[in-house]
Amino acid sequence: MEPLFTAEQLAEIHAYYLPYYVRAAVDPFARLALMALLLGVLVQPLYRAATAAASGLEHRLGVLRTAPVSRAFLRAMDRLWGEPGWGAALLFALGMDLFVKLVYLPVDVWFQYTLEHRHGMSNYTPGTYAWDLLKGHLLGAVCLSALVIGLYGLARRVRRWWLVLGVPVALLMLVSSTLDPYRDRLYFDQKPLPEGPLRTRMTELMNRAGISFSDVRVEETSVASRRVQAYFAGQGPTRTIILNDVILKDLSEDEVLAAVAHEAGHVQEPKWPGRIAASFALLTLLFAFDRLLHLSASRGWFGTTRFADIRTLPLLSLLLFVVILLTNPISGAFSREREREADRYALRLTGDVESFRRMLVKAARVNKMDPEPPRWVVLKGMSHPPVGERLADLPPPKP
């Protein structure tokens, strides 16, 4: 069997991934230092600036308190927050988030745009990259605003807020993936896969697997990236097979079917134990937030004057970061095992080892996968086994 990469390709892959490995090693310490700066130095200045800005806006836009539509919205926000001051809280949270994003902006642009172009992995133009980056930040700002109002507003008014908030959010998590096909369209255009042999064979494959789906769609990711990709989005009536336009160009029909069969293995995974565990983990995290908010209020940390003071937001962010950092190796190990089982499922479903092998090889070459990343990178939380291991796990080729 021919080697996965030539020596020249392997050298380029190592050059491509080296900055990512350096970042993986340095980033946790950089984020901890940034959070220490926020908590130790910047909380009070940011809070004073947010309070002054909110007061200025209230003075200049006071007419909105009397206009019919805006008056109803502002009164609803006052009730959600429990008292005046939600404007300053939102500006503080958004200001903190903007500060972190600006600190990371040069690094993010270099990794996401410059490095990707240098190694031929990106088709982004400066304009389309900036637009997608802006969309991501705007969506994040909306989510952060909802979190601030929901978490801090509820915590101010309800004693067991973590339970009142956690239970419906946990239930929502169980079905939130139904929206995946629609979220994906925020960034890339999609169109139905035309009728033809590939669609027919894919339907037959899913019938054998007992998997129902609503559509097969082609996602036009080539405007941004040269990577191949296939996945299932949604669940139940919204379940959709997504193929990007690159995989249709670079892989044969048999190889595309092998990739879809692998993704079908994830559909067949027992989802409910993981979702239930995630829901309980969310409740536990919110309870830990509640204890931290009480402790901050009793000690007067960061100038807090009451329970659920918005100035504790960087502290909650720090706790969340530490939890993710400590649990990533565990979740990564479970994810890699799920990927191995999906490989085994795909081989049972198709019975076509050679097409699956060719699919992995072509995907590795097009996506420039490191066949043997450093072991610490894998253990830190890689979601997929190294492609070299996946190929080694396949049955030997028939003589």
PDB file of C-alpha atoms in Angstrom, residues 188 219 221 225-231 242-248 251 256 259 263 363 367:
ATOM      1  CA  PHE A 188     -22.954  29.020   3.710  1.00  0.00           C
ATOM      2  CA  GLU A 219     -23.218  23.132   1.359  1.00  0.00           C
ATOM      3  CA  THR A 221     -18.137  25.825   1.709  1.00  0.00           C
ATOM      4  CA  SER A 225     -12.278  26.425   2.710  1.00  0.00           C
ATOM      5  CA  ARG A 226     -10.755  23.627   0.634  1.00  0.00           C
ATOM      6  CA  ARG A 227     -11.562  20.910   3.190  1.00  0.00           C
ATOM      7  CA  VAL A 228     -13.873  17.984   2.506  1.00  0.00           C
ATOM      8  CA  GLN A 229     -16.803  17.551   4.858  1.00  0.00           C
ATOM      9  CA  ALA A 230     -19.924  15.429   5.351  1.00  0.00           C
ATOM     10  CA  TYR A 231     -22.244  15.340   8.347  1.00  0.00           C
ATOM     11  CA  ILE A 242     -25.024  17.618   4.416  1.00  0.00           C
ATOM     12  CA  LEU A 243     -22.249  17.192   1.848  1.00  0.00           C
ATOM     13  CA  ASN A 244     -20.003  20.094   1.072  1.00  0.00           C
ATOM     14  CA  ASP A 245     -19.217  20.881  -2.539  1.00  0.00           C
ATOM     15  CA  VAL A 246     -15.536  19.996  -2.036  1.00  0.00           C
ATOM     16  CA  ILE A 247     -16.230  16.364  -1.140  1.00  0.00           C
ATOM     17  CA  LEU A 248     -18.346  15.962  -4.272  1.00  0.00           C
ATOM     18  CA  LEU A 251     -14.077  12.014  -3.837  1.00  0.00           C
ATOM     19  CA  VAL A 256     -18.658   9.739  -0.483  1.00  0.00           C
ATOM     20  CA  ALA A 259     -18.038   9.081   4.538  1.00  0.00           C
ATOM     21  CA  GLU A 263     -21.643   9.796   9.850  1.00  0.00           C
ATOM     22  CA  ALA A 363      -9.636  13.255   3.205  1.00  0.00           C
ATOM     23  CA  ASN A 367      -7.524  18.334   4.720  1.00  0.00           C
TER      24      ASN A 367
END
